[in-house]
Amino acid sequence: MSLVIVSGMSGAGRSSVAAALEDLGWFVIDNMPPSLMPKVVELAESMRDPSPSLGLVVGREVASDISSLIEAVELLRDQIPATRVVFLDASDDALIQRYEGTKRRHPVPGESVIDSIHREREILSKVKDLADIVIDSSDLSVHELRSRVYEVFSADGTSTEMRVVISSFGYKHGLPRDADLVFDCRFLPNPYWDKSLREQTGLDQGVRDYLLSKPEVTEFLGVLQSFVGYLLPKFRAEGKSYLSVAIGCTGGKHRSVFLAEELRKWIEANGGRVSVRHRDFEK
């Protein structure tokens, strides 16, 4: 059985993640008290036809029972090797905006919403440290958050093999909040300054030909592949199930898109599980 435990900041999207997992065929229990998690898993394993994929979404009141959650996570990881912990995070500003929009009371008592958020963040810091996957939903719509879950827990989501997600982005639109590795390629020749290539992207052959003709681009690509190739088995050995690699240029349209695609092809050719998304190339 594969097990996913979903926790995180109130308002960061736990319910959306639960719905996405259900869409993918997982059996999901929402608002799960941490103290009951080991018993529920034991019952699931004893069923005649146990679900191969079980998701437990921690409830809003987890901050008052944090020790039980940490104890349950450590116990279940020993019991079920294919256990992953997902932590949903978001910036203070994003959480404040969401609470102001819904008029809901924050589950952690405080003198104000921001005070409650700060208290909850401090309480949940140990859970975040235990997480295999951290998803920052600050800049994600509900649909984008679901897409992120689909990337991580696709039809073959029961596999324990590490999944790599490569993102291209533009620095002028802000850094990705949840990237494990970030590579800056703004020093490379920029196709933007060629008027015939300006409206194209790194997916177009003209931009690809331009970049491949530059020795510094092919040199950097080789270094990037070598470095990532060195790191991947190290992360796998640590038991990491999801690795987010971000590559950024100025606008996120040409160089970063090209490099993300080339790195994807290289990882696939070497047997890795990888997907790619281009955050800013249509902006």
mmCIF file of C-alpha atoms in Angstrom:
data_model
loop_
_atom_site.group_PDB
_atom_site.id
_atom_site.type_symbol
_atom_site.label_atom_id
_atom_site.label_comp_id
_atom_site.label_asym_id
_atom_site.label_seq_id
_atom_site.Cartn_x
_atom_site.Cartn_y
_atom_site.Cartn_z
ATOM 1 C CA MET A 1 0.000 0.000 0.000
ATOM 2 C CA SER A 2 1.092 3.527 -0.760
ATOM 3 C CA LEU A 3 0.310 6.131 1.877
ATOM 4 C CA VAL A 4 0.225 9.909 1.599
ATOM 5 C CA ILE A 5 -0.182 12.130 4.650
ATOM 6 C CA VAL A 6 -1.256 15.678 3.800
ATOM 7 C CA SER A 7 -0.685 18.481 6.274
ATOM 8 C CA GLY A 8 0.120 22.155 6.120
ATOM 9 C CA MET A 9 -0.960 25.679 6.858
ATOM 10 C CA SER A 10 -4.651 26.407 7.252
ATOM 11 C CA GLY A 11 -5.855 27.953 4.011
ATOM 12 C CA ALA A 12 -2.963 26.608 1.936
ATOM 13 C CA GLY A 13 -5.071 24.091 -0.002
ATOM 14 C CA ARG A 14 -5.363 20.789 1.853
ATOM 15 C CA SER A 15 -8.928 20.231 0.630
ATOM 16 C CA SER A 16 -7.906 20.886 -2.978
ATOM 17 C CA VAL A 17 -5.099 18.341 -2.667
ATOM 18 C CA ALA A 18 -7.533 15.818 -1.185
ATOM 19 C CA ALA A 19 -9.898 16.313 -4.132
ATOM 20 C CA ALA A 20 -7.047 15.928 -6.623
ATOM 21 C CA LEU A 21 -5.922 12.672 -5.022
ATOM 22 C CA GLU A 22 -9.486 11.360 -5.197
ATOM 23 C CA ASP A 23 -9.581 12.269 -8.891
ATOM 24 C CA LEU A 24 -6.489 10.115 -9.347
ATOM 25 C CA GLY A 25 -8.159 7.132 -7.705
ATOM 26 C CA TRP A 26 -6.757 7.417 -4.202
ATOM 27 C CA PHE A 27 -8.951 6.559 -1.218
ATOM 28 C CA VAL A 28 -8.834 9.767 0.831
ATOM 29 C CA ILE A 29 -9.962 10.488 4.376
ATOM 30 C CA ASP A 30 -10.193 14.202 5.156
ATOM 31 C CA ASN A 31 -9.954 15.924 8.563
ATOM 32 C CA MET A 32 -8.087 12.948 10.009
ATOM 33 C CA PRO A 33 -7.169 13.155 13.719
ATOM 34 C CA PRO A 34 -3.440 12.285 13.959
ATOM 35 C CA SER A 35 -3.951 9.971 16.928
ATOM 36 C CA LEU A 36 -6.218 7.726 14.807
ATOM 37 C CA MET A 37 -3.959 7.505 11.765
ATOM 38 C CA PRO A 38 -2.032 4.327 12.715
ATOM 39 C CA LYS A 39 -5.299 2.500 13.528
ATOM 40 C CA VAL A 40 -6.923 3.560 10.242
ATOM 41 C CA VAL A 41 -3.908 2.351 8.278
ATOM 42 C CA GLU A 42 -3.962 -0.942 10.189
ATOM 43 C CA LEU A 43 -7.630 -1.409 9.288
ATOM 44 C CA ALA A 44 -6.962 -0.537 5.635
ATOM 45 C CA GLU A 45 -4.183 -3.115 5.428
ATOM 46 C CA SER A 46 -6.396 -5.811 6.970
ATOM 47 C CA MET A 47 -9.163 -5.391 4.394
ATOM 48 C CA ARG A 48 -9.723 -8.241 1.948
ATOM 49 C CA ASP A 49 -9.179 -5.868 -0.983
ATOM 50 C CA PRO A 50 -7.049 -3.090 0.501
ATOM 51 C CA SER A 51 -6.774 0.143 -1.421
ATOM 52 C CA PRO A 52 -3.303 0.370 -2.997
ATOM 53 C CA SER A 53 -3.273 4.134 -2.412
ATOM 54 C CA LEU A 54 -4.471 5.762 0.800
ATOM 55 C CA GLY A 55 -4.445 9.487 1.527
ATOM 56 C CA LEU A 56 -4.879 10.878 5.034
ATOM 57 C CA VAL A 57 -5.519 14.620 5.218
ATOM 58 C CA VAL A 58 -4.829 16.108 8.626
ATOM 59 C CA GLY A 59 -7.624 18.279 10.014
ATOM 60 C CA ARG A 60 -7.726 21.964 10.914
ATOM 61 C CA GLU A 61 -7.125 21.270 14.599
ATOM 62 C CA VAL A 62 -3.732 19.604 14.085
ATOM 63 C CA ALA A 63 -1.862 22.439 15.821
ATOM 64 C CA SER A 64 -3.360 21.316 19.131
ATOM 65 C CA ASP A 65 -2.135 17.729 18.629
ATOM 66 C CA ILE A 66 1.198 18.202 16.847
ATOM 67 C CA SER A 67 3.077 15.615 18.904
ATOM 68 C CA SER A 68 0.587 12.913 17.867
ATOM 69 C CA LEU A 69 1.087 13.799 14.202
ATOM 70 C CA ILE A 70 4.876 13.603 14.417
ATOM 71 C CA GLU A 71 4.658 10.302 16.294
ATOM 72 C CA ALA A 72 2.204 8.899 13.727
ATOM 73 C CA VAL A 73 4.381 9.944 10.775
ATOM 74 C CA GLU A 74 7.483 8.308 12.243
ATOM 75 C CA LEU A 75 5.553 5.127 13.091
ATOM 76 C CA LEU A 76 3.910 4.825 9.666
ATOM 77 C CA ARG A 77 7.155 5.451 7.810
ATOM 78 C CA ASP A 78 8.657 2.462 9.602
ATOM 79 C CA GLN A 79 5.540 0.384 8.906
ATOM 80 C CA ILE A 80 4.932 1.346 5.244
ATOM 81 C CA PRO A 81 8.001 2.145 3.119
ATOM 82 C CA ALA A 82 5.886 3.880 0.448
ATOM 83 C CA THR A 83 4.820 6.654 2.829
ATOM 84 C CA ARG A 84 5.090 10.272 1.725
ATOM 85 C CA VAL A 85 4.298 13.433 3.643
ATOM 86 C CA VAL A 86 3.006 16.439 1.719
ATOM 87 C CA PHE A 87 3.110 19.857 3.372
ATOM 88 C CA LEU A 88 1.020 22.704 1.955
ATOM 89 C CA ASP A 89 2.508 26.135 2.532
ATOM 90 C CA ALA A 90 1.726 29.692 1.457
ATOM 91 C CA SER A 91 2.990 33.182 2.193
ATOM 92 C CA ASP A 92 1.495 35.220 5.021
ATOM 93 C CA ASP A 93 -0.004 37.688 2.541
ATOM 94 C CA ALA A 94 -1.699 34.901 0.557
ATOM 95 C CA LEU A 95 -3.144 33.308 3.703
ATOM 96 C CA ILE A 96 -4.411 36.651 5.020
ATOM 97 C CA GLN A 97 -6.103 37.362 1.709
ATOM 98 C CA ARG A 98 -7.782 33.959 1.682
ATOM 99 C CA TYR A 99 -9.060 34.299 5.235
ATOM 100 C CA GLU A 100 -10.350 37.792 4.572
ATOM 101 C CA GLY A 101 -12.138 36.467 1.494
ATOM 102 C CA THR A 102 -13.848 33.576 3.295
ATOM 103 C CA LYS A 103 -14.473 35.257 6.677
ATOM 104 C CA ARG A 104 -13.559 31.960 8.355
ATOM 105 C CA ARG A 105 -12.102 31.872 11.846
ATOM 106 C CA HIS A 106 -8.499 30.675 11.997
ATOM 107 C CA PRO A 107 -8.199 27.399 13.975
ATOM 108 C CA VAL A 108 -5.210 28.688 15.974
ATOM 109 C CA PRO A 109 -6.226 31.334 18.541
ATOM 110 C CA GLY A 110 -4.544 34.700 18.179
ATOM 111 C CA GLU A 111 -5.091 38.410 18.602
ATOM 112 C CA SER A 112 -5.365 38.791 14.826
ATOM 113 C CA VAL A 113 -5.269 36.646 11.693
ATOM 114 C CA ILE A 114 -1.575 37.349 11.128
ATOM 115 C CA ASP A 115 -0.826 36.453 14.745
ATOM 116 C CA SER A 116 -2.666 33.130 14.310
ATOM 117 C CA ILE A 117 -0.777 32.433 11.092
ATOM 118 C CA HIS A 118 2.591 33.110 12.744
ATOM 119 C CA ARG A 119 1.713 30.843 15.673
ATOM 120 C CA GLU A 120 0.559 28.046 13.407
ATOM 121 C CA ARG A 121 3.687 28.355 11.234
ATOM 122 C CA GLU A 122 5.885 27.995 14.304
ATOM 123 C CA ILE A 123 3.917 24.985 15.568
ATOM 124 C CA LEU A 124 3.971 23.222 12.195
ATOM 125 C CA SER A 125 7.653 23.873 11.476
ATOM 126 C CA LYS A 126 8.616 20.394 12.715
ATOM 127 C CA VAL A 127 6.034 18.791 10.433
ATOM 128 C CA LYS A 128 7.358 20.757 7.473
ATOM 129 C CA ASP A 129 10.842 19.474 8.270
ATOM 130 C CA LEU A 130 9.496 15.905 8.034
ATOM 131 C CA ALA A 131 7.827 16.490 4.660
ATOM 132 C CA ASP A 132 8.946 14.707 1.504
ATOM 133 C CA ILE A 133 7.113 17.210 -0.682
ATOM 134 C CA VAL A 134 6.483 20.883 0.075
ATOM 135 C CA ILE A 135 4.044 22.683 -2.215
ATOM 136 C CA ASP A 136 3.778 26.461 -1.932
ATOM 137 C CA SER A 137 0.336 27.487 -3.144
ATOM 138 C CA SER A 138 0.812 31.257 -2.755
ATOM 139 C CA ASP A 139 0.663 31.966 -6.477
ATOM 140 C CA LEU A 140 -1.377 28.933 -7.542
ATOM 141 C CA SER A 141 -5.036 28.876 -8.464
ATOM 142 C CA VAL A 142 -7.122 25.897 -7.385
ATOM 143 C CA HIS A 143 -6.712 24.403 -10.857
ATOM 144 C CA GLU A 144 -2.938 24.966 -10.840
ATOM 145 C CA LEU A 145 -2.639 23.346 -7.420
ATOM 146 C CA ARG A 146 -4.537 20.317 -8.664
ATOM 147 C CA SER A 147 -2.240 20.148 -11.689
ATOM 148 C CA ARG A 148 0.753 20.160 -9.363
ATOM 149 C CA VAL A 149 -0.711 17.194 -7.472
ATOM 150 C CA TYR A 150 -1.363 15.387 -10.746
ATOM 151 C CA GLU A 151 2.310 15.843 -11.650
ATOM 152 C CA VAL A 152 3.484 14.279 -8.407
ATOM 153 C CA PHE A 153 0.823 11.570 -7.970
ATOM 154 C CA SER A 154 0.002 10.573 -11.513
ATOM 155 C CA ALA A 155 -1.401 7.200 -12.602
ATOM 156 C CA ASP A 156 1.914 5.635 -11.628
ATOM 157 C CA GLY A 157 1.950 7.529 -8.348
ATOM 158 C CA THR A 158 2.239 4.345 -6.337
ATOM 159 C CA SER A 159 5.837 4.041 -7.489
ATOM 160 C CA THR A 160 8.478 4.862 -4.911
ATOM 161 C CA GLU A 161 10.894 6.020 -7.627
ATOM 162 C CA MET A 162 11.826 9.682 -7.274
ATOM 163 C CA ARG A 163 9.976 12.009 -9.634
ATOM 164 C CA VAL A 164 11.694 15.095 -11.046
ATOM 165 C CA VAL A 165 9.698 18.165 -12.078
ATOM 166 C CA ILE A 166 11.585 20.780 -14.096
ATOM 167 C CA SER A 167 10.213 24.312 -14.302
ATOM 168 C CA SER A 168 11.285 27.207 -16.469
ATOM 169 C CA PHE A 169 10.581 30.691 -15.141
ATOM 170 C CA GLY A 170 11.391 34.362 -15.585
ATOM 171 C CA TYR A 171 13.157 36.240 -12.806
ATOM 172 C CA LYS A 172 11.138 39.360 -13.560
ATOM 173 C CA HIS A 173 8.014 37.408 -12.579
ATOM 174 C CA GLY A 174 9.522 36.174 -9.290
ATOM 175 C CA LEU A 175 11.311 33.044 -8.151
ATOM 176 C CA PRO A 176 9.424 29.749 -7.687
ATOM 177 C CA ARG A 177 8.686 29.355 -3.998
ATOM 178 C CA ASP A 178 8.971 25.572 -3.733
ATOM 179 C CA ALA A 179 11.989 24.726 -5.911
ATOM 180 C CA ASP A 180 14.652 22.437 -4.444
ATOM 181 C CA LEU A 181 17.289 23.517 -6.982
ATOM 182 C CA VAL A 182 17.410 26.832 -8.866
ATOM 183 C CA PHE A 183 19.717 27.521 -11.818
ATOM 184 C CA ASP A 184 20.197 31.026 -13.216
ATOM 185 C CA CYS A 185 20.924 31.166 -16.960
ATOM 186 C CA ARG A 186 20.651 34.940 -17.476
ATOM 187 C CA PHE A 187 24.356 35.101 -18.349
ATOM 188 C CA LEU A 188 23.769 33.205 -21.603
ATOM 189 C CA PRO A 189 23.201 34.951 -24.970
ATOM 190 C CA ASN A 190 19.588 36.126 -25.156
ATOM 191 C CA PRO A 191 17.513 35.374 -28.297
ATOM 192 C CA TYR A 192 15.208 38.230 -27.277
ATOM 193 C CA TRP A 193 17.613 40.708 -28.852
ATOM 194 C CA ASP A 194 17.182 39.037 -32.235
ATOM 195 C CA LYS A 195 13.969 40.616 -33.541
ATOM 196 C CA SER A 196 13.163 37.572 -35.672
ATOM 197 C CA LEU A 197 13.187 35.377 -32.539
ATOM 198 C CA ARG A 198 11.618 37.749 -30.034
ATOM 199 C CA GLU A 199 8.079 36.399 -30.338
ATOM 200 C CA GLN A 200 9.194 32.774 -30.397
ATOM 201 C CA THR A 201 9.907 30.583 -27.360
ATOM 202 C CA GLY A 202 12.474 28.004 -26.386
ATOM 203 C CA LEU A 203 10.168 25.383 -27.900
ATOM 204 C CA ASP A 204 10.618 26.818 -31.404
ATOM 205 C CA GLN A 205 13.332 25.533 -33.707
ATOM 206 C CA GLY A 206 14.642 29.011 -34.505
ATOM 207 C CA VAL A 207 15.426 29.720 -30.852
ATOM 208 C CA ARG A 208 16.878 26.237 -30.410
ATOM 209 C CA ASP A 209 19.181 26.690 -33.406
ATOM 210 C CA TYR A 210 20.280 30.084 -32.123
ATOM 211 C CA LEU A 211 21.141 28.762 -28.658
ATOM 212 C CA LEU A 212 22.802 25.584 -29.880
ATOM 213 C CA SER A 213 25.076 27.690 -32.073
ATOM 214 C CA LYS A 214 26.511 29.428 -28.982
ATOM 215 C CA PRO A 215 29.446 27.548 -27.392
ATOM 216 C CA GLU A 216 28.699 28.941 -23.925
ATOM 217 C CA VAL A 217 25.170 27.519 -24.111
ATOM 218 C CA THR A 218 26.267 23.991 -25.006
ATOM 219 C CA GLU A 219 29.021 24.196 -22.390
ATOM 220 C CA PHE A 220 26.569 25.234 -19.676
ATOM 221 C CA LEU A 221 24.100 22.540 -20.736
ATOM 222 C CA GLY A 222 26.820 19.918 -20.332
ATOM 223 C CA VAL A 223 27.719 21.248 -16.885
ATOM 224 C CA LEU A 224 24.033 21.337 -15.896
ATOM 225 C CA GLN A 225 23.479 17.741 -16.988
ATOM 226 C CA SER A 226 26.608 16.583 -15.211
ATOM 227 C CA PHE A 227 25.700 18.370 -11.983
ATOM 228 C CA VAL A 228 22.090 17.151 -11.950
ATOM 229 C CA GLY A 229 23.300 13.670 -12.880
ATOM 230 C CA TYR A 230 25.576 13.734 -9.842
ATOM 231 C CA LEU A 231 22.797 14.919 -7.514
ATOM 232 C CA LEU A 232 19.937 12.632 -8.558
ATOM 233 C CA PRO A 233 21.323 9.390 -7.058
ATOM 234 C CA LYS A 234 22.241 11.298 -3.888
ATOM 235 C CA PHE A 235 18.656 12.501 -3.457
ATOM 236 C CA ARG A 236 17.325 9.017 -4.269
ATOM 237 C CA ALA A 237 19.594 7.526 -1.609
ATOM 238 C CA GLU A 238 18.115 9.957 0.903
ATOM 239 C CA GLY A 239 14.659 8.619 0.073
ATOM 240 C CA LYS A 240 13.439 11.799 -1.587
ATOM 241 C CA SER A 241 10.344 11.074 -3.683
ATOM 242 C CA TYR A 242 9.959 14.416 -5.458
ATOM 243 C CA LEU A 243 12.595 16.851 -6.692
ATOM 244 C CA SER A 244 11.720 20.273 -8.089
ATOM 245 C CA VAL A 245 14.351 21.824 -10.399
ATOM 246 C CA ALA A 246 13.831 25.407 -11.595
ATOM 247 C CA ILE A 247 15.739 27.106 -14.412
ATOM 248 C CA GLY A 248 15.356 30.846 -14.792
ATOM 249 C CA CYS A 249 16.170 33.497 -17.379
ATOM 250 C CA THR A 250 14.981 37.096 -17.554
ATOM 251 C CA GLY A 251 11.493 36.600 -18.975
ATOM 252 C CA GLY A 252 11.090 32.828 -18.803
ATOM 253 C CA LYS A 253 10.428 32.544 -22.519
ATOM 254 C CA HIS A 254 13.605 31.562 -24.389
ATOM 255 C CA ARG A 255 16.737 30.314 -22.595
ATOM 256 C CA SER A 256 15.123 28.723 -19.549
ATOM 257 C CA VAL A 257 12.481 26.963 -21.666
ATOM 258 C CA PHE A 258 15.148 25.550 -23.982
ATOM 259 C CA LEU A 259 17.333 24.335 -21.110
ATOM 260 C CA ALA A 260 14.387 22.806 -19.224
ATOM 261 C CA GLU A 261 13.413 20.802 -22.285
ATOM 262 C CA GLU A 262 16.989 19.654 -22.923
ATOM 263 C CA LEU A 263 17.422 18.604 -19.300
ATOM 264 C CA ARG A 264 14.119 16.699 -19.433
ATOM 265 C CA LYS A 265 15.266 14.768 -22.505
ATOM 266 C CA TRP A 266 18.582 13.945 -20.842
ATOM 267 C CA ILE A 267 16.948 12.675 -17.640
ATOM 268 C CA GLU A 268 14.452 10.583 -19.611
ATOM 269 C CA ALA A 269 17.254 9.109 -21.712
ATOM 270 C CA ASN A 270 18.910 8.027 -18.467
ATOM 271 C CA GLY A 271 15.805 6.299 -17.163
ATOM 272 C CA GLY A 272 14.464 8.989 -14.846
ATOM 273 C CA ARG A 273 10.825 9.907 -14.179
ATOM 274 C CA VAL A 274 10.496 13.545 -15.167
ATOM 275 C CA SER A 275 7.971 16.131 -16.264
ATOM 276 C CA VAL A 276 8.381 19.747 -17.293
ATOM 277 C CA ARG A 277 6.294 22.884 -17.052
ATOM 278 C CA HIS A 278 6.908 26.393 -18.363
ATOM 279 C CA ARG A 279 5.537 28.913 -15.899
ATOM 280 C CA ASP A 280 6.037 32.178 -17.753
ATOM 281 C CA PHE A 281 6.650 31.499 -21.419
ATOM 282 C CA GLU A 282 3.210 32.799 -22.464
ATOM 283 C CA LYS A 283 3.468 36.032 -20.492
#
